[in-house]
Amino acid sequence: MQHPSLAYSDVKSARDRIAGRVRPVTVAPVEPGTFDGFPVHLALELMQFTGSFKARGALNFVEAHREQGSLPEAGVSIASGGNAGVACAWAARRAGVRSTVFLPEAAPEVKVRQLRQLGAEVRLVGSEYAEAAAACEEFARESGALASHAYDHPLIAAGAGTLLEEIRERVPGLDTVVVSVGGGGLMAGIATAARTHGVRTVAVEPENCRALHAALEAGRPVDVPVRSVAADSLGARRVSADALAAAREDSVRSVLVPDTAIVEARRLLWEERRLAVEHAAAAALAAVLPQRDPGHGYVPEPGERVCVVLCGANTDLSDLAG
């Protein structure tokens, strides 16, 4: 059953709210035969403002509160592995309010640098997202700042879901959208919209960052250890309730991919297409590349029209050259 905090009407409202304020996604077809003969499109959301899909949810969150007159003088705070913080800082600057962003101490320098360039106050706390999130919650209580979230909020997920609406316009007859999962905000939004249009969603996690898989097995969100080359973006210890509700629908399939496949997919995108993506984005493509282990990934049916979301490009370029 659909979780009551997120519905397709939320995605439609988000699209109206952020229309003209985000970059419409570019969708590039891949030549026939590249991936075992089925038609594949790449949704280049890495070209979005702030370098990832997170701009959509952050802008929807900030603008909704601005419409309601509920943006406090203390501004907005958020804990993030990086991309959500950058997006929050960008959206806050657009609205003319302050932003305070909490990141794990190991956050990529490229993301820290982006945050400071956007005027955010950056606080590095702990070794993983959960510790940064706890510090952010305490700061919001003490300062009165509006606490945003990297993924677990219906306004954030609904904003992310606007991407599916744009993909459908660019890929007539779309059957399947493939998307990476960390905390599940992107998947929840996309799956909510996709189900309405009869499109299936493939939710992809690294095999050692499997918050969604663990939640499906347990029947509720549970904490998991995180260890993956993509952990900086997909390393949420616990998936959102909205993501779990979406993943329980028949139109959603949850799959795992090994780090080796993620690294290979990222290398292929660079060497064959000159697309520099972060490992989280490459995880989605890894799911449809030929797998040595038949227990991993997703194999489309003949003629299935598939779109893979390349969700972000905030990455260190030093390891792209083969």
mmCIF file of C-alpha atoms in Angstrom:
data_model
loop_
_atom_site.group_PDB
_atom_site.id
_atom_site.type_symbol
_atom_site.label_atom_id
_atom_site.label_comp_id
_atom_site.label_asym_id
_atom_site.label_seq_id
_atom_site.Cartn_x
_atom_site.Cartn_y
_atom_site.Cartn_z
ATOM 1 C CA MET A 1 0.000 0.000 0.000
ATOM 2 C CA GLN A 2 1.231 3.496 -0.833
ATOM 3 C CA HIS A 3 2.679 5.301 2.174
ATOM 4 C CA PRO A 4 0.337 8.238 2.885
ATOM 5 C CA SER A 5 3.079 10.883 3.108
ATOM 6 C CA LEU A 6 3.949 10.712 -0.609
ATOM 7 C CA ALA A 7 1.510 10.638 -3.527
ATOM 8 C CA TYR A 8 1.577 11.418 -7.220
ATOM 9 C CA SER A 9 -0.207 14.710 -6.507
ATOM 10 C CA ASP A 10 2.905 15.756 -4.545
ATOM 11 C CA VAL A 11 5.067 15.159 -7.607
ATOM 12 C CA LYS A 12 2.704 17.201 -9.774
ATOM 13 C CA SER A 13 2.746 20.058 -7.264
ATOM 14 C CA ALA A 14 6.528 19.926 -7.139
ATOM 15 C CA ARG A 15 6.765 20.117 -10.902
ATOM 16 C CA ASP A 16 4.607 23.241 -10.955
ATOM 17 C CA ARG A 17 6.612 24.783 -8.114
ATOM 18 C CA ILE A 18 10.088 24.302 -9.618
ATOM 19 C CA ALA A 19 9.189 24.671 -13.309
ATOM 20 C CA GLY A 20 11.664 26.956 -15.063
ATOM 21 C CA ARG A 21 13.994 26.927 -12.062
ATOM 22 C CA VAL A 22 15.799 23.637 -12.753
ATOM 23 C CA ARG A 23 17.429 22.390 -15.926
ATOM 24 C CA PRO A 24 15.176 20.055 -17.926
ATOM 25 C CA VAL A 25 16.913 16.704 -18.165
ATOM 26 C CA THR A 26 18.738 15.770 -21.351
ATOM 27 C CA VAL A 27 18.090 12.162 -22.416
ATOM 28 C CA ALA A 28 20.601 10.569 -24.772
ATOM 29 C CA PRO A 29 19.871 7.350 -26.664
ATOM 30 C CA VAL A 30 22.553 4.699 -26.750
ATOM 31 C CA GLU A 31 23.114 3.057 -30.116
ATOM 32 C CA PRO A 32 21.317 -0.287 -30.598
ATOM 33 C CA GLY A 33 23.278 -3.350 -29.583
ATOM 34 C CA THR A 34 25.414 -1.659 -26.952
ATOM 35 C CA PHE A 35 23.719 -3.445 -24.061
ATOM 36 C CA ASP A 36 22.704 -6.847 -25.435
ATOM 37 C CA GLY A 37 20.342 -5.391 -28.013
ATOM 38 C CA PHE A 38 17.702 -3.628 -25.931
ATOM 39 C CA PRO A 39 17.031 0.091 -26.379
ATOM 40 C CA VAL A 40 18.728 2.130 -23.652
ATOM 41 C CA HIS A 41 18.568 5.842 -22.927
ATOM 42 C CA LEU A 42 20.731 7.738 -20.474
ATOM 43 C CA ALA A 43 19.066 10.493 -18.429
ATOM 44 C CA LEU A 44 21.904 12.979 -17.966
ATOM 45 C CA GLU A 45 20.826 14.442 -14.651
ATOM 46 C CA LEU A 46 24.507 14.949 -13.865
ATOM 47 C CA MET A 47 24.055 18.182 -15.870
ATOM 48 C CA GLN A 48 21.541 19.513 -13.334
ATOM 49 C CA PHE A 49 22.288 22.604 -11.239
ATOM 50 C CA THR A 50 24.690 21.632 -8.415
ATOM 51 C CA GLY A 51 25.733 18.552 -10.396
ATOM 52 C CA SER A 52 23.014 16.166 -9.246
ATOM 53 C CA PHE A 53 19.273 15.470 -9.113
ATOM 54 C CA LYS A 54 19.257 16.749 -5.523
ATOM 55 C CA ALA A 55 18.617 20.291 -6.777
ATOM 56 C CA ARG A 56 15.024 19.309 -7.567
ATOM 57 C CA GLY A 57 14.073 18.197 -4.072
ATOM 58 C CA ALA A 58 16.012 20.942 -2.313
ATOM 59 C CA LEU A 59 14.366 23.650 -4.384
ATOM 60 C CA ASN A 60 10.921 22.140 -3.859
ATOM 61 C CA PHE A 61 11.536 21.994 -0.097
ATOM 62 C CA VAL A 62 12.794 25.574 0.239
ATOM 63 C CA GLU A 63 10.219 27.094 -2.117
ATOM 64 C CA ALA A 64 7.326 25.296 -0.419
ATOM 65 C CA HIS A 65 8.387 26.715 2.938
ATOM 66 C CA ARG A 66 8.902 30.150 1.447
ATOM 67 C CA GLU A 67 5.366 30.027 0.021
ATOM 68 C CA GLN A 68 4.075 29.130 3.488
ATOM 69 C CA GLY A 69 6.106 31.871 5.188
ATOM 70 C CA SER A 70 7.927 29.270 7.290
ATOM 71 C CA LEU A 71 11.562 29.990 6.388
ATOM 72 C CA PRO A 72 13.190 31.069 9.699
ATOM 73 C CA GLU A 73 15.823 33.763 10.150
ATOM 74 C CA ALA A 74 18.298 31.028 11.120
ATOM 75 C CA GLY A 75 17.950 29.591 7.621
ATOM 76 C CA VAL A 76 18.116 25.947 6.600
ATOM 77 C CA SER A 77 20.274 23.123 7.954
ATOM 78 C CA ILE A 78 20.938 19.672 6.549
ATOM 79 C CA ALA A 79 23.164 16.635 7.030
ATOM 80 C CA SER A 80 24.487 15.113 3.837
ATOM 81 C CA GLY A 81 27.090 12.936 2.224
ATOM 82 C CA GLY A 82 27.641 15.940 -0.026
ATOM 83 C CA ASN A 83 25.201 16.267 -2.914
ATOM 84 C CA ALA A 84 22.101 17.041 -0.837
ATOM 85 C CA GLY A 85 24.038 19.635 1.115
ATOM 86 C CA VAL A 86 25.230 21.331 -2.059
ATOM 87 C CA ALA A 87 21.674 21.371 -3.389
ATOM 88 C CA CYS A 88 20.291 22.732 -0.108
ATOM 89 C CA ALA A 89 22.902 25.507 -0.059
ATOM 90 C CA TRP A 90 22.081 26.379 -3.669
ATOM 91 C CA ALA A 91 18.341 26.500 -3.010
ATOM 92 C CA ALA A 92 18.838 28.518 0.182
ATOM 93 C CA ARG A 93 21.005 31.063 -1.628
ATOM 94 C CA ARG A 94 18.308 31.417 -4.304
ATOM 95 C CA ALA A 95 15.807 32.156 -1.531
ATOM 96 C CA GLY A 96 18.159 34.564 0.234
ATOM 97 C CA VAL A 97 18.519 32.580 3.465
ATOM 98 C CA ARG A 98 21.454 31.038 5.323
ATOM 99 C CA SER A 99 22.460 27.391 5.109
ATOM 100 C CA THR A 100 24.430 25.215 7.526
ATOM 101 C CA VAL A 101 25.548 21.850 6.194
ATOM 102 C CA PHE A 102 26.823 18.900 8.238
ATOM 103 C CA LEU A 103 28.981 16.303 6.452
ATOM 104 C CA PRO A 104 31.025 13.281 7.517
ATOM 105 C CA GLU A 105 34.696 14.108 7.949
ATOM 106 C CA ALA A 106 35.560 11.947 4.926
ATOM 107 C CA ALA A 107 33.289 13.879 2.538
ATOM 108 C CA PRO A 108 34.953 14.472 -0.849
ATOM 109 C CA GLU A 109 36.826 17.758 -0.977
ATOM 110 C CA VAL A 110 35.099 18.646 -4.246
ATOM 111 C CA LYS A 111 31.755 18.732 -2.411
ATOM 112 C CA VAL A 112 33.110 20.692 0.559
ATOM 113 C CA ARG A 113 34.566 23.237 -1.838
ATOM 114 C CA GLN A 114 31.263 23.576 -3.665
ATOM 115 C CA LEU A 115 29.420 24.185 -0.419
ATOM 116 C CA ARG A 116 31.724 26.969 0.656
ATOM 117 C CA GLN A 117 31.498 28.582 -2.763
ATOM 118 C CA LEU A 118 27.713 28.619 -2.325
ATOM 119 C CA GLY A 119 28.076 30.464 0.979
ATOM 120 C CA ALA A 120 27.180 27.565 3.262
ATOM 121 C CA GLU A 121 28.639 27.127 6.709
ATOM 122 C CA VAL A 122 30.234 23.662 6.582
ATOM 123 C CA ARG A 123 30.593 21.479 9.658
ATOM 124 C CA LEU A 124 32.431 18.154 9.384
ATOM 125 C CA VAL A 125 31.279 15.637 11.997
ATOM 126 C CA GLY A 126 31.978 11.932 12.484
ATOM 127 C CA SER A 127 32.902 9.146 10.111
ATOM 128 C CA GLU A 128 29.535 8.551 8.443
ATOM 129 C CA TYR A 129 26.218 10.154 7.592
ATOM 130 C CA ALA A 130 24.387 9.081 10.761
ATOM 131 C CA GLU A 131 26.763 11.040 12.988
ATOM 132 C CA ALA A 132 26.470 14.161 10.847
ATOM 133 C CA ALA A 133 22.674 13.795 10.944
ATOM 134 C CA ALA A 134 22.630 13.666 14.761
ATOM 135 C CA ALA A 135 24.725 16.837 14.953
ATOM 136 C CA CYS A 136 22.417 18.543 12.468
ATOM 137 C CA GLU A 137 19.328 17.663 14.523
ATOM 138 C CA GLU A 138 20.895 19.147 17.643
ATOM 139 C CA PHE A 139 21.870 22.321 15.770
ATOM 140 C CA ALA A 140 18.343 22.769 14.392
ATOM 141 C CA ARG A 141 16.833 22.417 17.876
ATOM 142 C CA GLU A 142 19.214 24.954 19.381
ATOM 143 C CA SER A 143 19.277 27.508 16.543
ATOM 144 C CA GLY A 144 15.745 27.358 15.219
ATOM 145 C CA ALA A 145 16.996 26.554 11.711
ATOM 146 C CA LEU A 146 14.622 24.702 9.401
ATOM 147 C CA ALA A 147 15.874 21.119 9.234
ATOM 148 C CA SER A 148 15.896 19.672 5.755
ATOM 149 C CA HIS A 149 16.860 16.091 4.960
ATOM 150 C CA ALA A 150 19.016 14.431 2.361
ATOM 151 C CA TYR A 151 16.204 12.079 1.321
ATOM 152 C CA ASP A 152 13.606 11.332 4.014
ATOM 153 C CA HIS A 153 11.019 14.052 3.448
ATOM 154 C CA PRO A 154 8.004 14.032 1.100
ATOM 155 C CA LEU A 155 8.913 17.445 -0.389
ATOM 156 C CA ILE A 156 12.419 16.179 -1.161
ATOM 157 C CA ALA A 157 11.184 12.927 -2.705
ATOM 158 C CA ALA A 158 8.420 14.668 -4.672
ATOM 159 C CA GLY A 159 10.925 17.087 -6.156
ATOM 160 C CA ALA A 160 13.113 14.185 -7.234
ATOM 161 C CA GLY A 161 10.084 12.514 -8.798
ATOM 162 C CA THR A 162 9.720 15.368 -11.292
ATOM 163 C CA LEU A 163 12.624 13.792 -13.166
ATOM 164 C CA LEU A 164 10.426 10.850 -14.208
ATOM 165 C CA GLU A 165 7.862 13.197 -15.725
ATOM 166 C CA GLU A 166 10.534 14.739 -17.940
ATOM 167 C CA ILE A 167 12.020 11.369 -18.921
ATOM 168 C CA ARG A 168 8.615 10.107 -20.109
ATOM 169 C CA GLU A 169 8.262 13.133 -22.369
ATOM 170 C CA ARG A 170 11.611 12.348 -23.988
ATOM 171 C CA VAL A 171 11.304 8.545 -24.240
ATOM 172 C CA PRO A 172 7.961 7.604 -25.822
ATOM 173 C CA GLY A 173 6.868 4.148 -24.752
ATOM 174 C CA LEU A 174 9.189 4.050 -21.761
ATOM 175 C CA ASP A 175 8.949 0.682 -20.001
ATOM 176 C CA THR A 176 11.551 0.840 -17.257
ATOM 177 C CA VAL A 177 13.605 3.430 -15.391
ATOM 178 C CA VAL A 178 16.759 2.329 -13.561
ATOM 179 C CA VAL A 179 17.866 4.406 -10.586
ATOM 180 C CA SER A 180 20.461 4.197 -7.816
ATOM 181 C CA VAL A 181 19.323 4.005 -4.178
ATOM 182 C CA GLY A 182 20.983 5.386 -1.073
ATOM 183 C CA GLY A 183 18.389 6.612 1.391
ATOM 184 C CA GLY A 184 15.727 6.229 -1.265
ATOM 185 C CA GLY A 185 14.426 9.745 -1.893
ATOM 186 C CA LEU A 186 15.058 9.628 -5.637
ATOM 187 C CA MET A 187 13.649 6.132 -5.968
ATOM 188 C CA ALA A 188 10.557 6.940 -3.889
ATOM 189 C CA GLY A 189 9.724 9.992 -5.984
ATOM 190 C CA ILE A 190 10.437 8.339 -9.307
ATOM 191 C CA ALA A 191 8.612 5.111 -8.419
ATOM 192 C CA THR A 192 5.563 7.040 -7.207
ATOM 193 C CA ALA A 193 5.329 8.868 -10.533
ATOM 194 C CA ALA A 194 6.341 5.850 -12.621
ATOM 195 C CA ARG A 195 3.679 3.573 -11.156
ATOM 196 C CA THR A 196 0.999 6.115 -12.103
ATOM 197 C CA HIS A 197 2.120 5.875 -15.734
ATOM 198 C CA GLY A 198 2.579 2.103 -15.854
ATOM 199 C CA VAL A 199 6.385 2.335 -15.863
ATOM 200 C CA ARG A 200 8.434 -0.083 -13.762
ATOM 201 C CA THR A 201 11.321 1.057 -11.556
ATOM 202 C CA VAL A 202 14.556 -0.844 -10.963
ATOM 203 C CA ALA A 203 16.127 0.246 -7.665
ATOM 204 C CA VAL A 204 19.884 -0.376 -7.619
ATOM 205 C CA GLU A 205 22.097 -0.605 -4.535
ATOM 206 C CA PRO A 206 25.752 -1.559 -4.036
ATOM 207 C CA GLU A 207 25.826 -4.999 -2.476
ATOM 208 C CA ASN A 208 27.465 -3.599 0.677
ATOM 209 C CA CYS A 209 25.177 -0.543 0.987
ATOM 210 C CA ARG A 210 21.840 -2.349 1.005
ATOM 211 C CA ALA A 211 19.507 -0.331 3.211
ATOM 212 C CA LEU A 212 16.538 -0.942 0.910
ATOM 213 C CA HIS A 213 17.225 -4.648 0.535
ATOM 214 C CA ALA A 214 17.517 -5.012 4.302
ATOM 215 C CA ALA A 215 14.283 -3.096 4.861
ATOM 216 C CA LEU A 216 12.420 -5.315 2.405
ATOM 217 C CA GLU A 217 13.729 -8.412 4.178
ATOM 218 C CA ALA A 218 12.898 -7.076 7.654
ATOM 219 C CA GLY A 219 9.564 -5.540 6.704
ATOM 220 C CA ARG A 220 10.625 -2.167 8.112
ATOM 221 C CA PRO A 221 13.528 0.311 7.808
ATOM 222 C CA VAL A 222 16.564 -1.003 9.708
ATOM 223 C CA ASP A 223 20.128 0.182 10.153
ATOM 224 C CA VAL A 224 22.787 -1.461 7.988
ATOM 225 C CA PRO A 225 26.578 -1.206 7.745
ATOM 226 C CA VAL A 226 27.822 0.720 4.710
ATOM 227 C CA ARG A 227 30.953 -0.117 2.760
ATOM 228 C CA SER A 228 31.198 0.662 -0.931
ATOM 229 C CA VAL A 229 33.088 2.720 -3.455
ATOM 230 C CA ALA A 230 29.787 4.618 -3.799
ATOM 231 C CA ALA A 231 29.227 5.094 -0.065
ATOM 232 C CA ASP A 232 29.844 8.854 -0.206
ATOM 233 C CA SER A 233 26.453 9.216 -1.944
ATOM 234 C CA LEU A 234 24.714 5.854 -1.398
ATOM 235 C CA GLY A 235 25.886 5.221 2.155
ATOM 236 C CA ALA A 236 22.669 5.874 4.099
ATOM 237 C CA ARG A 237 22.398 3.463 7.017
ATOM 238 C CA ARG A 238 18.592 3.407 6.845
ATOM 239 C CA VAL A 239 16.161 3.785 3.956
ATOM 240 C CA SER A 240 13.130 6.086 4.216
ATOM 241 C CA ALA A 241 9.644 4.758 4.957
ATOM 242 C CA ASP A 242 8.469 6.230 1.649
ATOM 243 C CA ALA A 243 11.161 4.326 -0.232
ATOM 244 C CA LEU A 244 10.218 1.068 1.466
ATOM 245 C CA ALA A 245 6.541 1.637 0.687
ATOM 246 C CA ALA A 246 7.363 2.323 -2.964
ATOM 247 C CA ALA A 247 9.638 -0.716 -3.212
ATOM 248 C CA ARG A 248 6.881 -3.018 -1.989
ATOM 249 C CA GLU A 249 4.818 -2.256 -5.087
ATOM 250 C CA ASP A 250 4.783 -4.808 -7.900
ATOM 251 C CA SER A 251 6.112 -2.151 -10.299
ATOM 252 C CA VAL A 252 9.443 -1.909 -8.431
ATOM 253 C CA ARG A 253 12.322 -4.377 -8.478
ATOM 254 C CA SER A 254 15.243 -4.072 -6.059
ATOM 255 C CA VAL A 255 18.663 -5.323 -7.228
ATOM 256 C CA LEU A 256 22.260 -5.315 -6.004
ATOM 257 C CA VAL A 257 25.507 -4.709 -7.886
ATOM 258 C CA PRO A 258 29.108 -5.321 -6.776
ATOM 259 C CA ASP A 259 31.623 -2.513 -6.511
ATOM 260 C CA THR A 260 33.624 -4.020 -9.367
ATOM 261 C CA ALA A 261 30.666 -3.504 -11.709
ATOM 262 C CA ILE A 262 30.186 0.073 -10.486
ATOM 263 C CA VAL A 263 33.822 0.914 -11.154
ATOM 264 C CA GLU A 264 33.612 -0.683 -14.613
ATOM 265 C CA ALA A 265 30.428 1.197 -15.505
ATOM 266 C CA ARG A 266 31.986 4.492 -14.457
ATOM 267 C CA ARG A 267 35.079 3.734 -16.527
ATOM 268 C CA LEU A 268 32.977 2.878 -19.582
ATOM 269 C CA LEU A 269 30.982 6.087 -19.318
ATOM 270 C CA TRP A 270 34.198 8.076 -19.296
ATOM 271 C CA GLU A 271 36.195 6.175 -21.893
ATOM 272 C CA GLU A 272 33.379 5.589 -24.387
ATOM 273 C CA ARG A 273 31.200 8.694 -23.865
ATOM 274 C CA ARG A 274 33.339 11.191 -21.970
ATOM 275 C CA LEU A 275 30.761 11.368 -19.190
ATOM 276 C CA ALA A 276 32.385 11.974 -15.810
ATOM 277 C CA VAL A 277 29.987 10.623 -13.206
ATOM 278 C CA GLU A 278 30.293 9.779 -9.546
ATOM 279 C CA HIS A 279 30.145 6.150 -8.474
ATOM 280 C CA ALA A 280 26.539 6.524 -7.307
ATOM 281 C CA ALA A 281 25.478 7.377 -10.855
ATOM 282 C CA ALA A 282 27.505 4.537 -12.321
ATOM 283 C CA ALA A 283 25.729 2.080 -10.014
ATOM 284 C CA ALA A 284 22.521 2.439 -12.021
ATOM 285 C CA LEU A 285 24.277 1.649 -15.293
ATOM 286 C CA ALA A 286 26.135 -1.236 -13.659
ATOM 287 C CA ALA A 287 22.783 -2.942 -13.101
ATOM 288 C CA VAL A 288 22.141 -3.354 -16.845
ATOM 289 C CA LEU A 289 25.657 -4.208 -17.949
ATOM 290 C CA PRO A 290 26.315 -7.929 -18.522
ATOM 291 C CA GLN A 291 26.964 -9.500 -15.123
ATOM 292 C CA ARG A 292 29.293 -12.400 -14.395
ATOM 293 C CA ASP A 293 27.107 -13.280 -11.418
ATOM 294 C CA PRO A 294 23.507 -13.939 -12.558
ATOM 295 C CA GLY A 295 22.301 -13.010 -9.081
ATOM 296 C CA HIS A 296 23.193 -9.373 -9.654
ATOM 297 C CA GLY A 297 21.700 -6.638 -11.794
ATOM 298 C CA TYR A 298 18.694 -6.468 -14.095
ATOM 299 C CA VAL A 299 18.196 -8.168 -17.460
ATOM 300 C CA PRO A 300 15.551 -6.413 -19.617
ATOM 301 C CA GLU A 301 13.178 -8.353 -21.827
ATOM 302 C CA PRO A 302 13.627 -8.174 -25.619
ATOM 303 C CA GLY A 303 12.412 -4.805 -26.886
ATOM 304 C CA GLU A 304 12.089 -3.305 -23.410
ATOM 305 C CA ARG A 305 12.648 0.460 -23.493
ATOM 306 C CA VAL A 306 14.957 1.313 -20.615
ATOM 307 C CA CYS A 307 16.201 4.637 -19.273
ATOM 308 C CA VAL A 308 19.130 4.696 -16.844
ATOM 309 C CA VAL A 309 19.377 7.745 -14.590
ATOM 310 C CA LEU A 310 22.907 9.134 -14.278
ATOM 311 C CA CYS A 311 22.139 11.052 -11.128
ATOM 312 C CA GLY A 312 25.279 13.035 -10.346
ATOM 313 C CA ALA A 313 28.731 14.227 -11.357
ATOM 314 C CA ASN A 314 30.310 15.568 -8.170
ATOM 315 C CA THR A 315 33.408 13.434 -8.377
ATOM 316 C CA ASP A 316 37.189 13.532 -8.232
ATOM 317 C CA LEU A 317 38.435 13.340 -11.804
ATOM 318 C CA SER A 318 41.889 12.046 -10.884
ATOM 319 C CA ASP A 319 40.932 8.347 -11.148
ATOM 320 C CA LEU A 320 38.987 8.461 -14.419
ATOM 321 C CA ALA A 321 41.895 8.002 -16.800
ATOM 322 C CA GLY A 322 42.456 4.365 -17.628
#
